[in-house]
Amino acid sequence: MVGTYDSNPFDEEEVNPFSDPVVRAHISGQTQYAGGPFYNPHPGSVPQVSNSRLSPLPPEPASLNSHQDATVDIPLGNAKDLRRKEKELDAKEADIRKREQELKRREEAAARAGIVIEEKNWPPFFPIIHHDIPNEIPSHLQRLQYFAFASWLGMLACLSWNVIAVTVAWIKGEGVKIWFLAIIYALAGMPGSYFLWYRPLYRAMRTDSALKYGWFFLFYMLHIGFTIFAAVAPPIIFKGKSLAGILPAVDVFSDHVIVGIFYLIGFAFFCLEALLSCWVLREVYAFFRGAGKAADLRRDAARGVVSAAL
């Protein structure tokens, strides 16, 4: 360690660059170093490549999104036009708000006056009448109202079957007049039963009106009388064959059994309708008397008579 001691470890060692044989050979113009095919002993000149295997690069295809790089001038419009359109929108919004408030005010006034806006919702596939028992009829009257509704549907079924039975009788040679009468019964009875007694009962239960109850009782008793008459079908009008009752059924059995069967089915329909109607009438009348509506009806009738006299 003493022999290798250096007084200045940071002193640079003197190196003779010309002592390298490669440098001396380069200076003399000769070299033994082969740097490969890309080595150039004369760095100041560019080597000529005579037989190059490199092909030129193909031209770069146009970018698919090149049209996105282009700027598009979008007219912003005039500030006055924007303000004008904004004012028009504000005016339309204010008008719509005003109409909504007016409609709400009318609905509230109609509700206070006891007027209900009825929207047609039955039958669902082709609404022709308003019918909403769960939401409009008191809960303690809904069961009775459903039975009354079944009575009205039963009347529609009876009149429809009566047309079918009389049509079969007409085909078997009973004449066309009874068919026309059956059509008249159906066309008059279907809407008549709704407007004369079912809707008055519906509104009576919804509004608790004694006058509407009285209207219902009057025409519902006529309805029961018609169903009993149709079930019997006495030979008063064209021997009673325009109604599918028991008497014409017995009469046509001897000539046309199939017609007699159709008439017997109609007789059963009218009998069931008469029984159901009698039960509904009894229940409605019991509620009418129990709720004290009879006195209200007499008072309203007297008031109506006095008003008409004055």
GROMACS .gro file of N, CA and C in nm, residues 27-155:
model
  387
   27ILE      N    1  -0.500   0.799  -3.934
   27ILE     CA    2  -0.421   0.914  -3.981
   27ILE      C    3  -0.343   0.876  -4.104
   28SER      N    4  -0.288   0.759  -4.106
   28SER     CA    5  -0.209   0.714  -4.220
   28SER      C    6  -0.293   0.673  -4.338
   29GLY      N    7  -0.433   0.671  -4.325
   29GLY     CA    8  -0.520   0.634  -4.436
   29GLY      C    9  -0.549   0.487  -4.444
   30GLN      N   10  -0.507   0.409  -4.352
   30GLN     CA   11  -0.530   0.266  -4.351
   30GLN      C   12  -0.597   0.230  -4.219
   31THR      N   13  -0.684   0.134  -4.228
   31THR     CA   14  -0.752   0.089  -4.108
   31THR      C   15  -0.776  -0.058  -4.117
   32GLN      N   16  -0.771  -0.118  -4.005
   32GLN     CA   17  -0.799  -0.261  -3.998
   32GLN      C   18  -0.937  -0.288  -3.940
   33TYR      N   19  -1.012  -0.181  -3.916
   33TYR     CA   20  -1.145  -0.197  -3.852
   33TYR      C   21  -1.251  -0.197  -3.958
   34ALA      N   22  -1.326  -0.300  -3.959
   34ALA     CA   23  -1.439  -0.311  -4.054
   34ALA      C   24  -1.566  -0.288  -3.976
   35GLY      N   25  -1.625  -0.181  -3.999
   35GLY     CA   26  -1.743  -0.144  -3.919
   35GLY      C   27  -1.872  -0.193  -3.979
   36GLY      N   28  -1.865  -0.290  -4.071
   36GLY     CA   29  -1.990  -0.341  -4.129
   36GLY      C   30  -2.027  -0.264  -4.254
   37PRO      N   31  -2.137  -0.296  -4.309
   37PRO     CA   32  -2.174  -0.232  -4.437
   37PRO      C   33  -2.209  -0.086  -4.420
   38PHE      N   34  -2.239  -0.041  -4.303
   38PHE     CA   35  -2.277   0.098  -4.283
   38PHE      C   36  -2.161   0.182  -4.227
   39TYR      N   37  -2.048   0.122  -4.215
   39TYR     CA   38  -1.932   0.198  -4.163
   39TYR      C   39  -1.876   0.284  -4.274
   40ASN      N   40  -1.848   0.409  -4.245
   40ASN     CA   41  -1.795   0.504  -4.343
   40ASN      C   42  -1.661   0.554  -4.292
   41PRO      N   43  -1.555   0.515  -4.357
   41PRO     CA   44  -1.423   0.561  -4.311
   41PRO      C   45  -1.403   0.709  -4.335
   42HIS      N   46  -1.480   0.767  -4.422
   42HIS     CA   47  -1.470   0.911  -4.450
   42HIS      C   48  -1.597   0.977  -4.403
   43PRO      N   49  -1.600   1.019  -4.285
   43PRO     CA   50  -1.726   1.075  -4.230
   43PRO      C   51  -1.770   1.200  -4.301
   44GLY      N   52  -1.687   1.265  -4.374
   44GLY     CA   53  -1.728   1.388  -4.442
   44GLY      C   54  -1.807   1.364  -4.567
   45SER      N   55  -1.816   1.244  -4.616
   45SER     CA   56  -1.888   1.214  -4.740
   45SER      C   57  -2.002   1.120  -4.713
   46VAL      N   58  -2.101   1.122  -4.801
   46VAL     CA   59  -2.219   1.037  -4.788
   46VAL      C   60  -2.202   0.917  -4.877
   47PRO      N   61  -2.215   0.798  -4.824
   47PRO     CA   62  -2.196   0.679  -4.909
   47PRO      C   63  -2.311   0.664  -5.006
   48GLN      N   64  -2.278   0.617  -5.124
   48GLN     CA   65  -2.376   0.593  -5.228
   48GLN      C   66  -2.426   0.450  -5.217
   49VAL      N   67  -2.555   0.435  -5.206
   49VAL     CA   68  -2.615   0.302  -5.198
   49VAL      C   69  -2.665   0.267  -5.336
   50SER      N   70  -2.601   0.171  -5.395
   50SER     CA   71  -2.633   0.136  -5.535
   50SER      C   72  -2.748   0.039  -5.545
   51ASN      N   73  -2.751  -0.058  -5.459
   51ASN     CA   74  -2.854  -0.163  -5.469
   51ASN      C   75  -2.929  -0.171  -5.336
   52SER      N   76  -3.022  -0.083  -5.316
   52SER     CA   77  -3.095  -0.079  -5.190
   52SER      C   78  -3.219  -0.166  -5.199
   53ARG      N   79  -3.243  -0.243  -5.096
   53ARG     CA   80  -3.362  -0.326  -5.091
   53ARG      C   81  -3.480  -0.257  -5.024
   54LEU      N   82  -3.460  -0.137  -4.976
   54LEU     CA   83  -3.567  -0.065  -4.907
   54LEU      C   84  -3.655   0.004  -5.009
   55SER      N   85  -3.785  -0.026  -5.006
   55SER     CA   86  -3.881   0.038  -5.098
   55SER      C   87  -3.935   0.164  -5.034
   56PRO      N   88  -3.971   0.260  -5.112
   56PRO     CA   89  -4.026   0.384  -5.054
   56PRO      C   90  -4.158   0.358  -4.984
   57LEU      N   91  -4.180   0.435  -4.881
   57LEU     CA   92  -4.304   0.419  -4.803
   57LEU      C   93  -4.423   0.463  -4.885
   58PRO      N   94  -4.534   0.391  -4.872
   58PRO     CA   95  -4.655   0.432  -4.947
   58PRO      C   96  -4.708   0.564  -4.891
   59PRO      N   97  -4.779   0.636  -4.977
   59PRO     CA   98  -4.834   0.763  -4.928
   59PRO      C   99  -4.936   0.739  -4.818
   60GLU      N  100  -4.937   0.825  -4.721
   60GLU     CA  101  -5.026   0.811  -4.605
   60GLU      C  102  -5.170   0.835  -4.649
   61PRO      N  103  -5.261   0.740  -4.617
   61PRO     CA  104  -5.402   0.761  -4.657
   61PRO      C  105  -5.463   0.877  -4.582
   62ALA      N  106  -5.564   0.930  -4.645
   62ALA     CA  107  -5.633   1.042  -4.584
   62ALA      C  108  -5.705   0.996  -4.458
   63SER      N  109  -5.702   1.073  -4.358
   63SER     CA  110  -5.764   1.037  -4.230
   63SER      C  111  -5.915   1.039  -4.242
   64LEU      N  112  -5.980   0.937  -4.177
   64LEU     CA  113  -6.126   0.932  -4.180
   64LEU      C  114  -6.189   1.048  -4.105
   65ASN      N  115  -6.116   1.099  -4.010
   65ASN     CA  116  -6.168   1.208  -3.931
   65ASN      C  117  -6.112   1.343  -3.974
   66SER      N  118  -6.067   1.344  -4.100
   66SER     CA  119  -6.009   1.470  -4.146
   66SER      C  120  -6.111   1.581  -4.153
   67HIS      N  121  -6.243   1.540  -4.177
   67HIS     CA  122  -6.343   1.644  -4.185
   67HIS      C  123  -6.372   1.706  -4.050
   68GLN      N  124  -6.331   1.633  -3.942
   68GLN     CA  125  -6.353   1.690  -3.810
   68GLN      C  126  -6.251   1.798  -3.777
   69ASP      N  127  -6.137   1.791  -3.847
   69ASP     CA  128  -6.035   1.891  -3.821
   69ASP      C  129  -6.071   2.025  -3.881
   70ALA      N  130  -6.160   2.020  -3.983
   70ALA     CA  131  -6.196   2.146  -4.047
   70ALA      C  132  -6.291   2.225  -3.959
   71THR      N  133  -6.275   2.348  -3.960
   71THR     CA  134  -6.361   2.436  -3.881
   71THR      C  135  -6.488   2.465  -3.957
   72VAL      N  136  -6.601   2.467  -3.884
   72VAL     CA  137  -6.732   2.495  -3.942
   72VAL      C  138  -6.783   2.625  -3.883
   73ASP      N  139  -6.821   2.711  -3.969
   73ASP     CA  140  -6.874   2.839  -3.924
   73ASP      C  141  -7.023   2.824  -3.897
   74ILE      N  142  -7.066   2.835  -3.772
   74ILE     CA  143  -7.206   2.825  -3.731
   74ILE      C  144  -7.257   2.963  -3.698
   75PRO      N  145  -7.356   3.005  -3.771
   75PRO     CA  146  -7.408   3.138  -3.740
   75PRO      C  147  -7.481   3.138  -3.605
   76LEU      N  148  -7.444   3.228  -3.520
   76LEU     CA  149  -7.502   3.236  -3.387
   76LEU      C  150  -7.634   3.312  -3.384
   77GLY      N  151  -7.666   3.378  -3.490
   77GLY     CA  152  -7.792   3.450  -3.493
   77GLY      C  153  -7.779   3.586  -3.428
   78ASN      N  154  -7.881   3.659  -3.447
   78ASN     CA  155  -7.881   3.793  -3.391
   78ASN      C  156  -7.929   3.790  -3.247
   79ALA      N  157  -7.874   3.871  -3.166
   79ALA     CA  158  -7.913   3.876  -3.025
   79ALA      C  159  -8.057   3.922  -3.010
   80LYS      N  160  -8.101   4.009  -3.098
   80LYS     CA  161  -8.239   4.056  -3.092
   80LYS      C  162  -8.337   3.943  -3.120
   81ASP      N  163  -8.305   3.856  -3.219
   81ASP     CA  164  -8.392   3.742  -3.248
   81ASP      C  165  -8.400   3.648  -3.130
   82LEU      N  166  -8.289   3.626  -3.063
   82LEU     CA  167  -8.290   3.537  -2.947
   82LEU      C  168  -8.376   3.594  -2.836
   83ARG      N  169  -8.364   3.724  -2.813
   83ARG     CA  170  -8.447   3.785  -2.709
   83ARG      C  171  -8.595   3.781  -2.746
   84ARG      N  172  -8.624   3.798  -2.876
   84ARG     CA  173  -8.764   3.794  -2.920
   84ARG      C  174  -8.823   3.654  -2.901
   85LYS      N  175  -8.747   3.551  -2.938
   85LYS     CA  176  -8.794   3.413  -2.919
   85LYS      C  177  -8.812   3.381  -2.771
   86GLU      N  178  -8.722   3.432  -2.690
   86GLU     CA  179  -8.735   3.407  -2.546
   86GLU      C  180  -8.862   3.471  -2.491
   87LYS      N  181  -8.892   3.592  -2.538
   87LYS     CA  182  -9.015   3.657  -2.494
   87LYS      C  183  -9.139   3.581  -2.539
   88GLU      N  184  -9.136   3.526  -2.662
   88GLU     CA  185  -9.250   3.448  -2.711
   88GLU      C  186  -9.270   3.322  -2.627
   89LEU      N  187  -9.161   3.255  -2.593
   89LEU     CA  188  -9.172   3.135  -2.508
   89LEU      C  189  -9.227   3.171  -2.371
   90ASP      N  190  -9.181   3.281  -2.314
   90ASP     CA  191  -9.232   3.323  -2.184
   90ASP      C  192  -9.381   3.355  -2.190
   91ALA      N  193  -9.424   3.418  -2.302
   91ALA     CA  194  -9.566   3.451  -2.316
   91ALA      C  195  -9.651   3.325  -2.328
   92LYS      N  196  -9.602   3.225  -2.405
   92LYS     CA  197  -9.676   3.098  -2.418
   92LYS      C  198  -9.684   3.026  -2.284
   93GLU      N  199  -9.574   3.026  -2.211
   93GLU     CA  200  -9.575   2.959  -2.080
   93GLU      C  201  -9.672   3.026  -1.985
   94ALA      N  202  -9.676   3.159  -1.987
   94ALA     CA  203  -9.770   3.232  -1.901
   94ALA      C  204  -9.914   3.204  -1.941
   95ASP      N  205  -9.939   3.191  -2.073
   95ASP     CA  206 -10.075   3.161  -2.118
   95ASP      C  207 -10.118   3.021  -2.075
   96ILE      N  208 -10.027   2.924  -2.086
   96ILE     CA  209 -10.059   2.787  -2.043
   96ILE      C  210 -10.085   2.783  -1.893
   97ARG      N  211 -10.004   2.855  -1.817
   97ARG     CA  212 -10.024   2.859  -1.672
   97ARG      C  213 -10.159   2.922  -1.636
   98LYS      N  214 -10.196   3.025  -1.711
   98LYS     CA  215 -10.323   3.092  -1.686
   98LYS      C  216 -10.440   2.999  -1.716
   99ARG      N  217 -10.429   2.921  -1.826
   99ARG     CA  218 -10.536   2.827  -1.861
   99ARG      C  219 -10.548   2.716  -1.757
  100GLU      N  220 -10.435   2.666  -1.708
  100GLU     CA  221 -10.440   2.563  -1.604
  100GLU      C  222 -10.507   2.616  -1.478
  101GLN      N  223 -10.477   2.738  -1.440
  101GLN     CA  224 -10.540   2.795  -1.322
  101GLN      C  225 -10.690   2.814  -1.342
  102GLU      N  226 -10.731   2.856  -1.463
  102GLU     CA  227 -10.872   2.873  -1.492
  102GLU      C  228 -10.946   2.739  -1.488
  103LEU      N  229 -10.884   2.634  -1.546
  103LEU     CA  230 -10.946   2.502  -1.544
  103LEU      C  231 -10.958   2.449  -1.402
  104LYS      N  232 -10.854   2.471  -1.322
  104LYS     CA  233 -10.860   2.426  -1.182
  104LYS      C  234 -10.968   2.501  -1.105
  105ARG      N  235 -10.983   2.631  -1.133
  105ARG     CA  236 -11.085   2.709  -1.065
  105ARG      C  237 -11.225   2.659  -1.102
  106ARG      N  238 -11.245   2.625  -1.229
  106ARG     CA  239 -11.376   2.574  -1.271
  106ARG      C  240 -11.406   2.439  -1.208
  107GLU      N  241 -11.304   2.352  -1.200
  107GLU     CA  242 -11.325   2.221  -1.138
  107GLU      C  243 -11.360   2.237  -0.991
  108GLU      N  244 -11.293   2.329  -0.923
  108GLU     CA  245 -11.325   2.349  -0.782
  108GLU      C  246 -11.466   2.406  -0.764
  109ALA      N  247 -11.505   2.498  -0.853
  109ALA     CA  248 -11.639   2.554  -0.844
  109ALA      C  249 -11.745   2.448  -0.873
  110ALA      N  250 -11.718   2.361  -0.971
  110ALA     CA  251 -11.813   2.254  -1.002
  110ALA      C  252 -11.823   2.155  -0.885
  111ALA      N  253 -11.709   2.128  -0.820
  111ALA     CA  254 -11.712   2.037  -0.706
  111ALA      C  255 -11.792   2.097  -0.589
  112ARG      N  256 -11.776   2.227  -0.568
  112ARG     CA  257 -11.853   2.291  -0.460
  112ARG      C  258 -12.003   2.292  -0.491
  113ALA      N  259 -12.038   2.300  -0.619
  113ALA     CA  260 -12.178   2.301  -0.658
  113ALA      C  261 -12.238   2.161  -0.668
  114GLY      N  262 -12.156   2.059  -0.646
  114GLY     CA  263 -12.205   1.922  -0.654
  114GLY      C  264 -12.206   1.866  -0.795
  115ILE      N  265 -12.140   1.934  -0.888
  115ILE     CA  266 -12.134   1.888  -1.026
  115ILE      C  267 -12.006   1.807  -1.045
  116VAL      N  268 -12.021   1.686  -1.093
  116VAL     CA  269 -11.907   1.598  -1.114
  116VAL      C  270 -11.884   1.582  -1.263
  117ILE      N  271 -11.762   1.608  -1.306
  117ILE     CA  272 -11.727   1.591  -1.447
  117ILE      C  273 -11.708   1.442  -1.472
  118GLU      N  274 -11.796   1.385  -1.552
  118GLU     CA  275 -11.794   1.242  -1.577
  118GLU      C  276 -11.717   1.212  -1.707
  119GLU      N  277 -11.612   1.136  -1.692
  119GLU     CA  278 -11.532   1.094  -1.807
  119GLU      C  279 -11.571   0.952  -1.845
  120LYS      N  280 -11.595   0.931  -1.973
  120LYS     CA  281 -11.634   0.799  -2.020
  120LYS      C  282 -11.518   0.702  -2.005
  121ASN      N  283 -11.545   0.592  -1.936
  121ASN     CA  284 -11.438   0.495  -1.910
  121ASN      C  285 -11.485   0.350  -1.915
  122TRP      N  286 -11.610   0.326  -1.955
  122TRP     CA  287 -11.658   0.187  -1.961
  122TRP      C  288 -11.742   0.166  -2.085
  123PRO      N  289 -11.727   0.053  -2.153
  123PRO     CA  290 -11.628  -0.053  -2.131
  123PRO      C  291 -11.487  -0.007  -2.168
  124PRO      N  292 -11.385  -0.070  -2.113
  124PRO     CA  293 -11.248  -0.020  -2.135
  124PRO      C  294 -11.206  -0.019  -2.281
  125PHE      N  295 -11.252  -0.117  -2.359
  125PHE     CA  296 -11.208  -0.124  -2.499
  125PHE      C  297 -11.281  -0.023  -2.587
  126PHE      N  298 -11.398   0.026  -2.544
  126PHE     CA  299 -11.473   0.127  -2.621
  126PHE      C  300 -11.560   0.206  -2.523
  127PRO      N  301 -11.502   0.304  -2.453
  127PRO     CA  302 -11.577   0.375  -2.349
  127PRO      C  303 -11.696   0.453  -2.406
  128ILE      N  304 -11.814   0.426  -2.348
  128ILE     CA  305 -11.935   0.498  -2.390
  128ILE      C  306 -12.009   0.557  -2.270
  129ILE      N  307 -11.980   0.511  -2.148
  129ILE     CA  308 -12.045   0.564  -2.029
  129ILE      C  309 -11.940   0.585  -1.920
  130HIS      N  310 -11.979   0.659  -1.820
  130HIS     CA  311 -11.893   0.680  -1.703
  130HIS      C  312 -11.936   0.583  -1.593
  131HIS      N  313 -11.837   0.510  -1.539
  131HIS     CA  314 -11.869   0.409  -1.437
  131HIS      C  315 -11.745   0.387  -1.351
  132ASP      N  316 -11.753   0.425  -1.223
  132ASP     CA  317 -11.638   0.413  -1.133
  132ASP      C  318 -11.689   0.391  -0.990
  133ILE      N  319 -11.740   0.272  -0.966
  133ILE     CA  320 -11.798   0.242  -0.835
  133ILE      C  321 -11.696   0.251  -0.721
  134PRO      N  322 -11.574   0.195  -0.734
  134PRO     CA  323 -11.482   0.197  -0.619
  134PRO      C  324 -11.444   0.338  -0.573
  135ASN      N  325 -11.441   0.435  -0.664
  135ASN     CA  326 -11.394   0.568  -0.628
  135ASN      C  327 -11.506   0.669  -0.603
  136GLU      N  328 -11.628   0.639  -0.644
  136GLU     CA  329 -11.735   0.738  -0.634
  136GLU      C  330 -11.851   0.696  -0.544
  137ILE      N  331 -11.870   0.568  -0.523
  137ILE     CA  332 -11.981   0.520  -0.440
  137ILE      C  333 -11.928   0.493  -0.299
  138PRO      N  334 -12.000   0.535  -0.195
  138PRO     CA  335 -11.956   0.504  -0.058
  138PRO      C  336 -11.936   0.355  -0.038
  139SER      N  337 -11.844   0.322   0.049
  139SER     CA  338 -11.805   0.181   0.066
  139SER      C  339 -11.921   0.095   0.113
  140HIS      N  340 -12.009   0.148   0.196
  140HIS     CA  341 -12.119   0.067   0.247
  140HIS      C  342 -12.230   0.045   0.143
  141LEU      N  343 -12.222   0.115   0.030
  141LEU     CA  344 -12.322   0.099  -0.076
  141LEU      C  345 -12.266   0.033  -0.202
  142GLN      N  346 -12.138   0.005  -0.201
  142GLN     CA  347 -12.076  -0.049  -0.323
  142GLN      C  348 -12.130  -0.187  -0.358
  143ARG      N  349 -12.152  -0.271  -0.258
  143ARG     CA  350 -12.204  -0.406  -0.287
  143ARG      C  351 -12.340  -0.399  -0.352
  144LEU      N  352 -12.429  -0.315  -0.301
  144LEU     CA  353 -12.562  -0.301  -0.359
  144LEU      C  354 -12.554  -0.241  -0.500
  145GLN      N  355 -12.461  -0.147  -0.520
  145GLN     CA  356 -12.447  -0.088  -0.653
  145GLN      C  357 -12.395  -0.191  -0.754
  146TYR      N  358 -12.309  -0.279  -0.710
  146TYR     CA  359 -12.261  -0.385  -0.800
  146TYR      C  360 -12.375  -0.479  -0.840
  147PHE      N  361 -12.464  -0.509  -0.747
  147PHE     CA  362 -12.579  -0.594  -0.782
  147PHE      C  363 -12.672  -0.521  -0.879
  148ALA      N  364 -12.690  -0.392  -0.860
  148ALA     CA  365 -12.771  -0.316  -0.956
  148ALA      C  366 -12.704  -0.314  -1.093
  149PHE      N  367 -12.573  -0.304  -1.094
  149PHE     CA  368 -12.498  -0.308  -1.220
  149PHE      C  369 -12.515  -0.444  -1.288
  150ALA      N  370 -12.513  -0.551  -1.207
  150ALA     CA  371 -12.537  -0.685  -1.263
  150ALA      C  372 -12.678  -0.696  -1.319
  151SER      N  373 -12.773  -0.630  -1.254
  151SER     CA  374 -12.909  -0.630  -1.305
  151SER      C  375 -12.918  -0.562  -1.441
  152TRP      N  376 -12.845  -0.451  -1.455
  152TRP     CA  377 -12.845  -0.381  -1.585
  152TRP      C  378 -12.777  -0.465  -1.694
  153LEU      N  379 -12.665  -0.528  -1.659
  153LEU     CA  380 -12.599  -0.616  -1.756
  153LEU      C  381 -12.687  -0.736  -1.792
  154GLY      N  382 -12.762  -0.785  -1.692
  154GLY     CA  383 -12.854  -0.895  -1.720
  154GLY      C  384 -12.963  -0.854  -1.818
  155MET      N  385 -13.009  -0.730  -1.806
  155MET     CA  386 -13.108  -0.681  -1.902
  155MET      C  387 -13.051  -0.676  -2.043
   0.00000   0.00000   0.00000
